[in-house]
C-alpha cells in the first residue's frame, strides 16, 4: 500500500501545484451481508447506453486476457512527473487486472440518495468483467462514513450485486482521488479508468491553466481512459 500520495510534478506545464500529499485512504470492502442484491446475469448483456461504456468493457476484457496470459500491459496511470508531450504510463507489477469506475458527476460528489439511475446494460457487462477475473473498483470523493449507503446503491442497482467490489473513499477532506488511484494500482493492475471528465484519470487536468498543454494525453482516450456517462446518476451532460 502507498503510505503517501505522489507529488504531481509536471515538467512542461507551469500550472498551480496540487495540494500537499495526504495519508493514503484504504480500499474499503462493503459487507456483502448488509444489503439485498438484485439478481444479474453475466450472460447476454443488453445494449449499454453510451459507446464509451461498450469500449471500456471491451478494452478491459482484452487487456485483462493479455495480462493474465503473461503479456506486458501498461496501467492506465500516468508516470509521476511525466512530460505532457510523452504520455508514459506506470508499468503493471501485479498480474491481477482491475478497473476503476468514478462515481462522481463532474465536480459533484456522488450522492447515493439522489444518484440512483443506472446505465442500462452496465450491470451485466460488469458481471462479465468479474467473471473474466477483472477486479471492479469504485472511486468517489464521498466521505468513507457513507460506505454503507454507497454500497447499498451499488447493490440495489445491480452494479455490484454481491457487495464485494472495493470502494475507494476519502477519510478526511485533504485526501485525493489521485492517491486512491495510485494505491489501487498496488493491489491490482489498473488497466482502465472510466469517468465523465478528464480529471477522473489524473489530477493534473484539475490544475492546468491552459488545457492545450495536455493535448498529447488525449492519445490515452480509448486506450486506458474512457469518457462515459456516470454509472449512477439523475441525468448526464458531457463536461469536456
XYZ file of C-alpha atoms in Angstrom:
240
model
C 0.000 0.000 0.000
C 1.119 3.549 -0.639
C 1.904 5.495 2.515
C 1.518 8.902 0.900
C 0.486 10.348 -2.446
C 2.875 11.154 -5.241
C 3.544 14.867 -5.773
C 2.291 15.922 -9.192
C 5.455 17.416 -10.716
C 4.678 18.003 -14.399
C 7.728 19.424 -16.158
C 6.115 21.102 -19.156
C 3.153 22.816 -17.527
C 3.500 25.928 -15.318
C 0.244 25.129 -13.550
C -0.712 25.714 -9.953
C 0.621 22.940 -7.746
C -1.648 20.181 -6.482
C -2.475 20.004 -2.776
C 0.148 18.696 -0.375
C 0.336 14.920 -0.007
C -2.111 13.378 2.428
C -2.178 9.927 4.054
C -3.485 7.349 1.603
C -7.001 6.017 2.137
C -7.625 2.295 2.406
C -9.598 0.191 -0.054
C -12.868 -0.441 1.772
C -14.965 -3.513 1.084
C -18.717 -3.325 1.596
C -20.102 -6.055 3.852
C -21.930 -8.414 1.441
C -24.415 -9.384 4.163
C -25.569 -5.825 4.771
C -27.865 -5.471 1.780
C -30.159 -7.463 -0.502
C -28.766 -7.817 -4.043
C -30.724 -7.607 -7.265
C -30.060 -10.609 -9.485
C -27.993 -10.096 -12.609
C -26.586 -12.491 -15.164
C -23.172 -12.382 -16.873
C -24.765 -13.858 -19.984
C -26.076 -11.946 -22.971
C -25.946 -8.312 -21.902
C -28.483 -5.796 -23.211
C -27.071 -2.822 -25.126
C -25.458 -0.252 -22.863
C -26.207 3.444 -23.031
C -23.167 5.186 -24.490
C -20.388 3.981 -26.784
C -17.861 4.856 -24.085
C -19.125 2.102 -21.783
C -19.015 -0.522 -24.530
C -15.465 0.469 -25.427
C -14.445 0.450 -21.753
C -15.724 -3.093 -21.148
C -14.325 -4.497 -24.421
C -10.936 -2.901 -23.747
C -10.798 -4.219 -20.177
C -11.688 -7.746 -21.295
C -8.999 -7.689 -23.983
C -6.261 -6.260 -21.757
C -7.276 -8.497 -18.874
C -6.794 -11.581 -21.036
C -3.429 -10.292 -22.239
C -2.234 -9.526 -18.711
C -3.227 -12.874 -17.244
C -1.662 -14.528 -20.286
C 1.693 -13.021 -19.371
C 1.829 -10.215 -21.923
C 3.263 -6.855 -20.778
C 0.386 -4.422 -20.247
C 0.785 -0.821 -19.019
C -1.543 0.564 -16.393
C -3.915 3.440 -17.084
C -1.995 5.694 -14.663
C 0.483 8.321 -15.827
C 4.032 8.155 -14.530
C 4.641 10.792 -11.824
C 6.476 13.766 -13.324
C 5.829 12.638 -16.897
C 6.321 15.228 -19.626
C 2.943 16.187 -21.065
C 4.167 15.539 -24.601
C 5.053 11.926 -23.726
C 2.177 10.116 -22.003
C 4.281 7.452 -20.270
C 2.360 5.119 -18.003
C 3.102 3.309 -14.771
C 4.029 -0.297 -15.570
C 1.979 -3.113 -14.075
C 3.655 -5.122 -11.327
C 0.551 -7.113 -10.368
C -0.924 -9.702 -12.735
C -4.454 -9.230 -11.390
C -6.288 -6.911 -13.825
C -8.503 -4.210 -12.369
C -10.581 -1.245 -13.486
C -11.645 1.926 -11.694
C -15.094 3.425 -12.206
C -15.582 7.003 -10.991
C -18.975 7.537 -9.365
C -18.887 11.332 -9.093
C -20.841 13.502 -11.514
C -18.441 16.170 -12.733
C -17.107 18.060 -9.716
C -20.047 16.997 -7.551
C -19.574 14.180 -5.051
C -21.709 11.106 -5.645
C -24.950 11.073 -3.665
C -26.390 7.583 -3.011
C -29.752 9.204 -2.219
C -30.037 11.267 -5.405
C -27.989 9.347 -7.983
C -29.977 6.145 -8.469
C -30.436 5.743 -12.233
C -28.014 3.130 -13.563
C -26.734 2.874 -17.116
C -28.798 0.292 -18.978
C -26.875 -2.945 -19.528
C -23.869 -1.928 -17.438
C -24.622 -4.343 -14.581
C -24.410 -7.360 -16.887
C -21.255 -6.077 -18.561
C -19.531 -5.551 -15.217
C -20.518 -9.102 -14.317
C -18.665 -10.223 -17.448
C -15.552 -8.400 -16.246
C -15.685 -10.077 -12.840
C -16.257 -13.472 -14.440
C -13.108 -12.866 -16.508
C -11.107 -12.140 -13.347
C -11.091 -8.340 -13.626
C -11.468 -6.522 -10.283
C -14.028 -3.700 -10.451
C -13.221 -0.794 -8.107
C -15.390 2.254 -7.431
C -13.956 5.653 -6.521
C -15.657 8.779 -5.182
C -14.793 11.931 -3.309
C -17.505 10.934 -0.847
C -16.687 10.514 2.833
C -15.773 6.978 3.886
C -18.516 7.159 6.537
C -21.028 6.804 3.687
C -19.661 3.397 2.678
C -22.864 1.574 3.709
C -25.130 3.918 1.733
C -22.927 3.815 -1.368
C -22.653 0.053 -1.113
C -26.432 -0.210 -0.887
C -26.865 1.941 -4.004
C -24.480 -0.260 -5.966
C -26.137 -3.442 -4.768
C -29.751 -2.462 -5.346
C -28.897 -1.075 -8.787
C -27.297 -4.403 -9.695
C -23.935 -2.781 -10.426
C -22.317 -4.672 -7.527
C -24.906 -7.302 -6.580
C -22.600 -9.300 -4.305
C -21.266 -6.229 -2.485
C -17.663 -7.373 -2.907
C -16.201 -4.607 -5.093
C -13.619 -2.388 -3.360
C -14.803 1.163 -2.640
C -12.186 3.929 -2.716
C -13.498 6.724 -0.480
C -11.798 9.573 1.390
C -11.277 9.597 5.145
C -10.558 13.318 5.567
C -11.001 16.489 3.466
C -7.329 16.500 2.432
C -7.329 13.096 0.765
C -7.375 12.957 -3.022
C -8.523 10.576 -5.717
C -5.015 10.608 -7.191
C -3.714 8.915 -4.052
C -6.507 6.355 -4.162
C -5.865 5.538 -7.833
C -2.179 5.062 -7.090
C -2.931 2.827 -4.135
C -5.374 0.754 -6.167
C -2.626 0.095 -8.709
C -0.565 -1.513 -5.955
C -3.147 -4.249 -5.318
C -4.071 -4.845 -8.964
C -3.056 -3.609 -12.397
C -5.448 -0.762 -13.193
C -5.832 -1.360 -16.918
C -8.714 1.069 -17.479
C -10.454 4.011 -15.806
C -13.986 5.181 -16.584
C -15.100 8.707 -15.722
C -17.144 11.609 -17.085
C -14.243 14.104 -17.148
C -10.500 14.081 -17.758
C -9.797 14.922 -14.135
C -11.093 11.440 -13.286
C -7.988 9.992 -14.941
C -5.291 12.229 -13.465
C -5.488 15.262 -11.187
C -3.173 17.294 -13.438
C -6.253 18.187 -15.520
C -7.698 19.983 -12.495
C -4.683 22.326 -12.274
C -3.882 23.147 -15.909
C -4.053 26.860 -16.714
C -4.139 26.035 -20.416
C -5.772 22.707 -21.408
C -3.819 22.755 -24.692
C -0.687 21.789 -22.750
C -2.190 18.304 -22.270
C -3.480 17.666 -25.802
C -0.953 14.856 -26.292
C -2.571 12.986 -23.411
C -5.755 12.592 -25.462
C -3.968 9.621 -27.038
C -4.976 7.714 -23.903
C -8.700 8.275 -24.557
C -9.912 4.863 -25.649
C -6.578 3.330 -24.632
C -6.993 3.138 -20.857
C -9.112 6.276 -20.330
C -12.817 6.274 -21.165
C -15.233 9.212 -21.017
C -18.603 7.742 -20.044
C -21.920 8.783 -18.531
C -21.813 8.220 -14.751
C -22.897 4.671 -13.825
C -25.463 6.030 -11.348
C -26.979 9.467 -11.855
C -30.109 11.532 -12.387
C -29.015 12.876 -15.774
C -25.768 13.495 -17.615
C -24.341 16.270 -19.757
C -20.745 15.970 -21.069
C -18.340 18.225 -19.164
C -15.388 18.045 -21.585
